[in-house]
PDB file of C-alpha atoms in Angstrom:
ATOM      1  CA  ASN A  17      38.383 111.128  92.765  1.00 53.00           C
ATOM      2  CA  ALA A  18      36.838 110.917  89.256  1.00 71.00           C
ATOM      3  CA  GLY A  19      37.995 107.338  88.642  1.00 92.00           C
ATOM      4  CA  VAL A  20      39.523 106.201  85.355  1.00 96.00           C
ATOM      5  CA  MET A  21      38.216 108.546  82.614  1.00 97.00           C
ATOM      6  CA  GLN A  22      38.025 107.416  78.962  1.00 98.00           C
ATOM      7  CA  ASN A  23      37.085 109.457  76.024  1.00 97.00           C
ATOM      8  CA  PRO A  24      35.389 109.526  73.689  1.00 98.00           C
ATOM      9  CA  ARG A  25      32.585 107.160  74.965  1.00 97.00           C
ATOM     10  CA  HIS A  26      31.703 106.384  71.333  1.00 98.00           C
ATOM     11  CA  LEU A  27      33.774 106.787  68.219  1.00 98.00           C
ATOM     12  CA  VAL A  28      32.896 106.069  64.632  1.00 98.00           C
ATOM     13  CA  ARG A  29      35.564 105.915  61.985  1.00 98.00           C
ATOM     14  CA  ARG A  30      35.444 105.076  58.337  1.00 98.00           C
ATOM     15  CA  ARG A  31      37.725 102.313  57.080  1.00 98.00           C
ATOM     16  CA  GLY A  32      41.238 103.663  56.597  1.00 98.00           C
ATOM     17  CA  GLN A  33      40.976 106.557  59.110  1.00 98.00           C
ATOM     18  CA  GLU A  34      42.828 106.729  62.462  1.00 98.00           C
ATOM     19  CA  ALA A  35      41.294 106.247  65.901  1.00 98.00           C
ATOM     20  CA  ARG A  36      42.657 107.863  69.002  1.00 98.00           C
ATOM     21  CA  LEU A  37      41.423 106.624  72.272  1.00 98.00           C
ATOM     22  CA  ARG A  38      42.301 108.438  75.556  1.00 98.00           C
ATOM     23  CA  CYS A  39      42.537 107.296  79.074  1.00 98.00           C
ATOM     24  CA  SER A  40      43.237 109.353  82.252  1.00 97.00           C
ATOM     25  CA  PRO A  41      44.108 107.081  85.045  1.00 96.00           C
ATOM     26  CA  MET A  42      42.835 107.597  88.588  1.00 94.00           C
ATOM     27  CA  LYS A  43      44.805 110.303  90.532  1.00 91.00           C
ATOM     28  CA  GLY A  44      48.142 108.849  91.735  1.00 88.00           C
ATOM     29  CA  HIS A  45      48.021 105.682  89.530  1.00 91.00           C
ATOM     30  CA  SER A  46      51.073 105.164  87.437  1.00 91.00           C
ATOM     31  CA  HIS A  47      50.119 101.795  85.889  1.00 94.00           C
ATOM     32  CA  VAL A  48      47.835 101.768  82.863  1.00 96.00           C
ATOM     33  CA  TYR A  49      46.424  98.836  81.030  1.00 97.00           C
ATOM     34  CA  TRP A  50      44.418  98.577  77.795  1.00 98.00           C
ATOM     35  CA  TYR A  51      42.023  95.727  77.010  1.00 98.00           C
ATOM     36  CA  ARG A  52      39.760  94.988  74.007  1.00 97.00           C
ATOM     37  CA  GLN A  53      36.297  93.425  74.292  1.00 94.00           C
ATOM     38  CA  LEU A  54      34.451  91.975  71.349  1.00 89.00           C
ATOM     39  CA  PRO A  55      30.648  91.634  71.732  1.00 82.00           C
ATOM     40  CA  GLU A  56      29.685  88.704  73.933  1.00 79.00           C
ATOM     41  CA  GLU A  57      33.205  88.036  74.816  1.00 84.00           C
ATOM     42  CA  GLY A  58      35.597  88.681  77.724  1.00 87.00           C
ATOM     43  CA  LEU A  59      38.342  91.286  77.746  1.00 94.00           C
ATOM     44  CA  LYS A  60      41.614  90.564  76.084  1.00 95.00           C
ATOM     45  CA  PHE A  61      44.797  92.156  77.343  1.00 96.00           C
ATOM     46  CA  MET A  62      46.487  94.517  74.862  1.00 98.00           C
ATOM     47  CA  VAL A  63      49.249  96.495  76.525  1.00 97.00           C
ATOM     48  CA  TYR A  64      50.607  97.486  79.913  1.00 96.00           C
ATOM     49  CA  LEU A  65      52.290 100.911  80.430  1.00 96.00           C
ATOM     50  CA  GLN A  66      53.946 102.906  83.028  1.00 94.00           C
ATOM     51  CA  LYS A  67      54.718 106.550  82.585  1.00 90.00           C
ATOM     52  CA  GLU A  68      56.837 106.945  79.411  1.00 90.00           C
ATOM     53  CA  ASN A  69      57.395 103.275  79.231  1.00 95.00           C
ATOM     54  CA  ILE A  70      55.818 100.291  77.543  1.00 96.00           C
ATOM     55  CA  ILE A  71      56.136  97.377  79.846  1.00 95.00           C
ATOM     56  CA  ASP A  72      54.279  94.671  78.114  1.00 95.00           C
ATOM     57  CA  GLU A  73      52.716  94.803  74.716  1.00 96.00           C
ATOM     58  CA  SER A  74      52.339  91.206  74.089  1.00 95.00           C
ATOM     59  CA  GLY A  75      48.587  91.512  73.371  1.00 96.00           C
ATOM     60  CA  MET A  76      48.973  94.257  70.740  1.00 97.00           C
ATOM     61  CA  PRO A  77      48.541  93.483  67.106  1.00 95.00           C
ATOM     62  CA  LYS A  78      51.964  93.924  65.380  1.00 91.00           C
ATOM     63  CA  GLU A  79      50.698  96.489  62.888  1.00 96.00           C
ATOM     64  CA  ARG A  80      48.576  99.542  63.063  1.00 98.00           C
ATOM     65  CA  PHE A  81      48.295  99.678  66.830  1.00 98.00           C
ATOM     66  CA  SER A  82      50.328 101.701  69.190  1.00 98.00           C
ATOM     67  CA  ALA A  83      50.085 102.965  72.739  1.00 98.00           C
ATOM     68  CA  GLU A  84      51.772 105.604  74.824  1.00 97.00           C
ATOM     69  CA  PHE A  85      51.560 106.971  78.311  1.00 96.00           C
ATOM     70  CA  PRO A  86      53.516 110.252  78.269  1.00 94.00           C
ATOM     71  CA  LYS A  87      55.016 112.059  81.310  1.00 91.00           C
ATOM     72  CA  GLU A  88      52.155 114.584  81.109  1.00 91.00           C
ATOM     73  CA  GLY A  89      48.625 113.854  79.929  1.00 93.00           C
ATOM     74  CA  PRO A  90      46.523 110.857  79.235  1.00 96.00           C
ATOM     75  CA  SER A  91      47.459 107.425  77.866  1.00 98.00           C
ATOM     76  CA  ILE A  92      46.617 107.205  74.064  1.00 98.00           C
ATOM     77  CA  LEU A  93      45.714 103.975  72.201  1.00 98.00           C
ATOM     78  CA  ARG A  94      46.181 104.754  68.497  1.00 98.00           C
ATOM     79  CA  ILE A  95      44.893 102.611  65.735  1.00 98.00           C
ATOM     80  CA  GLN A  96      45.925 103.566  62.206  1.00 98.00           C
ATOM     81  CA  GLN A  97      44.067 102.707  59.114  1.00 98.00           C
ATOM     82  CA  VAL A  98      41.130 101.026  60.898  1.00 98.00           C
ATOM     83  CA  VAL A  99      39.340  98.072  59.440  1.00 97.00           C
ATOM     84  CA  ARG A 100      35.966  96.587  60.377  1.00 96.00           C
ATOM     85  CA  GLY A 101      37.524  93.990  62.601  1.00 95.00           C
ATOM     86  CA  ASP A 102      38.805  96.743  64.881  1.00 97.00           C
ATOM     87  CA  SER A 103      35.172  97.480  66.016  1.00 97.00           C
ATOM     88  CA  ALA A 104      35.032  96.639  69.687  1.00 97.00           C
ATOM     89  CA  ALA A 105      34.992  98.165  73.089  1.00 97.00           C
ATOM     90  CA  TYR A 106      38.368  99.410  74.307  1.00 98.00           C
ATOM     91  CA  PHE A 107      38.791  99.519  78.107  1.00 98.00           C
ATOM     92  CA  CYS A 108      41.484 101.091  80.087  1.00 98.00           C
ATOM     93  CA  ALA A 109      42.354 100.252  83.652  1.00 96.00           C
ATOM     94  CA  SER A 110      44.839 101.828  86.112  1.00 95.00           C
ATOM     95  CA  SER A 111      46.497 100.712  89.273  1.00 91.00           C
ATOM     96  CA  LEU A 112      48.717 102.086  91.889  1.00 86.00           C
ATOM     97  CA  SER A 113      51.261  99.355  91.940  1.00 75.00           C
ATOM     98  CA  GLY A 114      50.153  96.474  89.909  1.00 64.00           C
ATOM     99  CA  ASN A 115      47.319  95.453  92.283  1.00 67.00           C
ATOM    100  CA  GLY A 116      43.708  96.602  92.425  1.00 77.00           C
ATOM    101  CA  TYR A 117      42.747  97.429  88.939  1.00 88.00           C
ATOM    102  CA  THR A 118      40.014 100.028  88.366  1.00 93.00           C
ATOM    103  CA  PHE A 119      38.418 100.142  84.928  1.00 96.00           C
ATOM    104  CA  GLY A 120      37.095 102.937  82.949  1.00 97.00           C
ATOM    105  CA  SER A 121      33.692 102.886  81.114  1.00 96.00           C
ATOM    106  CA  GLY A 122      35.370 102.112  77.799  1.00 97.00           C
ATOM    107  CA  THR A 123      35.322 103.635  74.314  1.00 98.00           C
ATOM    108  CA  ARG A 124      33.153 101.841  71.718  1.00 97.00           C
ATOM    109  CA  LEU A 125      34.654 102.037  68.443  1.00 98.00           C
ATOM    110  CA  THR A 126      32.666 101.338  65.351  1.00 98.00           C
ATOM    111  CA  VAL A 127      34.291 101.154  61.974  1.00 98.00           C
ATOM    112  CA  VAL A 128      31.959 101.792  58.992  1.00 97.00           C
TER     113      VAL A 128
ATOM    114  CA  GLY B   8      19.978  77.882  89.205  1.00 39.00           C
ATOM    115  CA  GLU B   9      23.542  77.091  88.208  1.00 38.00           C
ATOM    116  CA  SER B  10      25.717  78.051  85.316  1.00 34.00           C
ATOM    117  CA  VAL B  11      28.437  75.806  83.909  1.00 32.00           C
ATOM    118  CA  GLY B  12      30.285  78.692  82.423  1.00 37.00           C
ATOM    119  CA  LEU B  13      31.252  78.294  78.807  1.00 41.00           C
ATOM    120  CA  HIS B  14      28.504  75.745  78.140  1.00 42.00           C
ATOM    121  CA  LEU B  15      25.704  77.831  79.673  1.00 46.00           C
ATOM    122  CA  PRO B  16      26.484  81.493  79.246  1.00 85.00           C
ATOM    123  CA  THR B  17      23.099  82.719  80.293  1.00 91.00           C
ATOM    124  CA  LEU B  18      21.489  82.254  83.698  1.00 94.00           C
ATOM    125  CA  SER B  19      18.012  83.409  84.802  1.00 95.00           C
ATOM    126  CA  VAL B  20      17.180  83.441  88.447  1.00 96.00           C
ATOM    127  CA  GLN B  21      14.029  84.610  90.292  1.00 97.00           C
ATOM    128  CA  GLU B  22      14.538  87.675  92.621  1.00 97.00           C
ATOM    129  CA  GLY B  23      15.391  86.694  96.044  1.00 97.00           C
ATOM    130  CA  ASP B  24      16.787  83.284  95.019  1.00 97.00           C
ATOM    131  CA  ASN B  25      20.539  82.509  95.236  1.00 97.00           C
ATOM    132  CA  SER B  26      22.556  82.142  92.063  1.00 97.00           C
ATOM    133  CA  ILE B  27      25.823  80.331  91.369  1.00 97.00           C
ATOM    134  CA  ILE B  28      28.053  81.193  88.498  1.00 96.00           C
ATOM    135  CA  ASN B  29      30.906  78.966  87.519  1.00 94.00           C
ATOM    136  CA  CYS B  30      34.250  79.467  85.852  1.00 95.00           C
ATOM    137  CA  ALA B  31      36.877  76.978  84.733  1.00 93.00           C
ATOM    138  CA  TYR B  32      40.229  78.732  84.746  1.00 91.00           C
ATOM    139  CA  SER B  33      43.023  77.824  82.402  1.00 85.00           C
ATOM    140  CA  ASN B  34      46.392  78.292  83.925  1.00 91.00           C
ATOM    141  CA  SER B  35      47.445  76.010  86.868  1.00 91.00           C
ATOM    142  CA  ALA B  36      50.136  78.632  87.730  1.00 92.00           C
ATOM    143  CA  SER B  37      47.402  81.201  88.472  1.00 94.00           C
ATOM    144  CA  ASP B  38      47.213  82.298  92.034  1.00 93.00           C
ATOM    145  CA  TYR B  39      44.928  85.214  92.106  1.00 94.00           C
ATOM    146  CA  PHE B  40      41.336  85.354  90.945  1.00 95.00           C
ATOM    147  CA  ILE B  41      38.889  88.054  90.583  1.00 95.00           C
ATOM    148  CA  TRP B  42      35.132  88.246  89.854  1.00 96.00           C
ATOM    149  CA  TYR B  43      34.016  91.255  87.937  1.00 96.00           C
ATOM    150  CA  LYS B  44      30.379  92.503  87.116  1.00 97.00           C
ATOM    151  CA  GLN B  45      29.735  94.231  83.888  1.00 95.00           C
ATOM    152  CA  GLU B  46      26.597  96.099  83.299  1.00 94.00           C
ATOM    153  CA  SER B  47      25.408  97.157  79.836  1.00 90.00           C
ATOM    154  CA  GLY B  48      27.609  99.991  78.452  1.00 89.00           C
ATOM    155  CA  LYS B  49      29.935 100.077  81.485  1.00 92.00           C
ATOM    156  CA  GLY B  50      33.405  98.804  82.333  1.00 94.00           C
ATOM    157  CA  PRO B  51      34.112  95.793  84.550  1.00 95.00           C
ATOM    158  CA  GLN B  52      33.391  96.475  88.207  1.00 96.00           C
ATOM    159  CA  PHE B  53      35.348  94.567  90.931  1.00 95.00           C
ATOM    160  CA  ILE B  54      33.173  92.274  93.142  1.00 96.00           C
ATOM    161  CA  ILE B  55      35.393  89.937  95.020  1.00 97.00           C
ATOM    162  CA  ASP B  56      38.845  88.318  94.866  1.00 95.00           C
ATOM    163  CA  ILE B  57      40.528  85.348  96.257  1.00 96.00           C
ATOM    164  CA  ARG B  58      44.106  84.131  96.510  1.00 95.00           C
ATOM    165  CA  SER B  59      45.177  80.471  95.969  1.00 95.00           C
ATOM    166  CA  ASN B  60      45.937  80.053  99.660  1.00 95.00           C
ATOM    167  CA  MET B  61      42.294  80.251 100.383  1.00 96.00           C
ATOM    168  CA  ASP B  62      39.394  78.104  99.069  1.00 96.00           C
ATOM    169  CA  LYS B  63      36.508  80.452 100.198  1.00 98.00           C
ATOM    170  CA  ARG B  64      36.003  84.064 100.748  1.00 98.00           C
ATOM    171  CA  GLN B  65      32.908  85.958 101.552  1.00 97.00           C
ATOM    172  CA  GLY B  66      31.774  89.505 100.969  1.00 95.00           C
ATOM    173  CA  GLN B  67      28.420  91.234 101.203  1.00 93.00           C
ATOM    174  CA  ARG B  68      25.927  88.733  99.655  1.00 96.00           C
ATOM    175  CA  VAL B  69      28.664  87.216  97.585  1.00 98.00           C
ATOM    176  CA  THR B  70      30.943  84.273  98.234  1.00 98.00           C
ATOM    177  CA  VAL B  71      33.742  83.016  95.964  1.00 98.00           C
ATOM    178  CA  LEU B  72      34.911  79.387  96.180  1.00 98.00           C
ATOM    179  CA  LEU B  73      38.133  78.174  94.600  1.00 97.00           C
ATOM    180  CA  ASN B  74      39.036  74.628  93.916  1.00 96.00           C
ATOM    181  CA  LYS B  75      42.418  74.355  92.650  1.00 94.00           C
ATOM    182  CA  THR B  76      42.442  70.648  92.095  1.00 94.00           C
ATOM    183  CA  VAL B  77      39.990  71.017  89.244  1.00 94.00           C
ATOM    184  CA  LYS B  78      40.817  74.640  88.379  1.00 94.00           C
ATOM    185  CA  HIS B  79      37.208  75.788  89.144  1.00 95.00           C
ATOM    186  CA  LEU B  80      36.028  79.050  90.552  1.00 96.00           C
ATOM    187  CA  SER B  81      32.446  79.909  91.533  1.00 97.00           C
ATOM    188  CA  LEU B  82      30.608  83.011  92.573  1.00 98.00           C
ATOM    189  CA  GLN B  83      27.566  82.670  94.741  1.00 98.00           C
ATOM    190  CA  ILE B  84      25.145  85.666  95.013  1.00 98.00           C
ATOM    191  CA  ALA B  85      22.667  85.357  97.802  1.00 97.00           C
ATOM    192  CA  ALA B  86      19.191  86.796  97.738  1.00 97.00           C
ATOM    193  CA  THR B  87      19.484  88.220  94.162  1.00 97.00           C
ATOM    194  CA  GLN B  88      18.091  91.683  93.431  1.00 97.00           C
ATOM    195  CA  PRO B  89      17.256  93.259  90.040  1.00 96.00           C
ATOM    196  CA  GLY B  90      20.439  95.261  90.183  1.00 96.00           C
ATOM    197  CA  ASP B  91      22.362  92.023  89.970  1.00 98.00           C
ATOM    198  CA  SER B  92      21.479  91.567  86.426  1.00 97.00           C
ATOM    199  CA  ALA B  93      24.702  91.931  84.481  1.00 96.00           C
ATOM    200  CA  VAL B  94      27.462  89.778  82.889  1.00 95.00           C
ATOM    201  CA  TYR B  95      29.866  88.296  85.214  1.00 96.00           C
ATOM    202  CA  PHE B  96      33.478  87.552  84.405  1.00 95.00           C
ATOM    203  CA  CYS B  97      36.092  85.691  86.247  1.00 95.00           C
ATOM    204  CA  ALA B  98      39.652  86.616  85.771  1.00 95.00           C
ATOM    205  CA  GLU B  99      42.915  85.115  86.705  1.00 94.00           C
ATOM    206  CA  THR B 100      46.552  86.085  87.040  1.00 92.00           C
ATOM    207  CA  TYR B 101      49.666  85.046  89.040  1.00 90.00           C
ATOM    208  CA  PHE B 102      52.194  86.824  91.166  1.00 86.00           C
ATOM    209  CA  GLY B 103      54.460  89.188  89.087  1.00 83.00           C
ATOM    210  CA  ASN B 104      52.163  89.169  86.186  1.00 86.00           C
ATOM    211  CA  GLU B 105      50.351  92.383  85.464  1.00 83.00           C
ATOM    212  CA  LYS B 106      47.956  90.932  82.901  1.00 90.00           C
ATOM    213  CA  LEU B 107      44.439  89.510  83.675  1.00 93.00           C
ATOM    214  CA  THR B 108      43.130  86.648  81.628  1.00 94.00           C
ATOM    215  CA  PHE B 109      39.354  86.836  81.470  1.00 93.00           C
ATOM    216  CA  GLY B 110      36.835  84.016  81.153  1.00 90.00           C
ATOM    217  CA  THR B 111      34.009  84.344  78.540  1.00 85.00           C
ATOM    218  CA  GLY B 112      31.388  85.438  81.036  1.00 91.00           C
ATOM    219  CA  THR B 113      28.015  84.464  82.163  1.00 94.00           C
ATOM    220  CA  ARG B 114      24.941  86.675  81.642  1.00 94.00           C
ATOM    221  CA  LEU B 115      22.753  86.759  84.800  1.00 97.00           C
ATOM    222  CA  THR B 116      19.167  87.955  84.498  1.00 96.00           C
ATOM    223  CA  ILE B 117      17.112  88.472  87.584  1.00 97.00           C
ATOM    224  CA  ILE B 118      13.330  87.828  87.047  1.00 96.00           C
ATOM    225  CA  PRO B 119      11.200  90.137  89.149  1.00 92.00           C
TER     226      PRO B 119
END
């Protein structure tokens, strides 16, 4: 069991470009969560998805951010037209049924 | 040594000593609490959890104490080891809520 896999580990984008972050949940897990962490801060909830459905996106910025968890393949967090303030570590977690999160190692996005 | 959470985010402890990390949680409706350990460049790692119907729970070298009256949570680590050096976060949620709310964190440094 490979755990929650996130890629890339590090991503550098210029302002205005798009960032795509991928998350493959643990085998058998159908719940996926995305969190953002700024330096020296705790994680902040962004979005909760189940297969093909967004369940709770109350933590997502209204513009430029979107997430999906298709029937096949990884969950994708997409950030369009990135700005410097988007620089952060983005963590994905998965669970079997809403209990017992397992976090991935994160993607560190740097916007230059 | 003892941390008071947000007011003392860094804690240094001599190897072999016990450490206590504190957390003041925000939501009186929260009924499930988790401590996570985050090492540099990694995702949060589950340490121990506790439900609101308990006030103490023990694991291997770790103990979590919950005081619902003052909305306070603490993590005690016994006989600290160099590998315990990390940032420790408390997180809270409540039944039916899939989101975790994280505290700011405390950086624990073990002095050899």
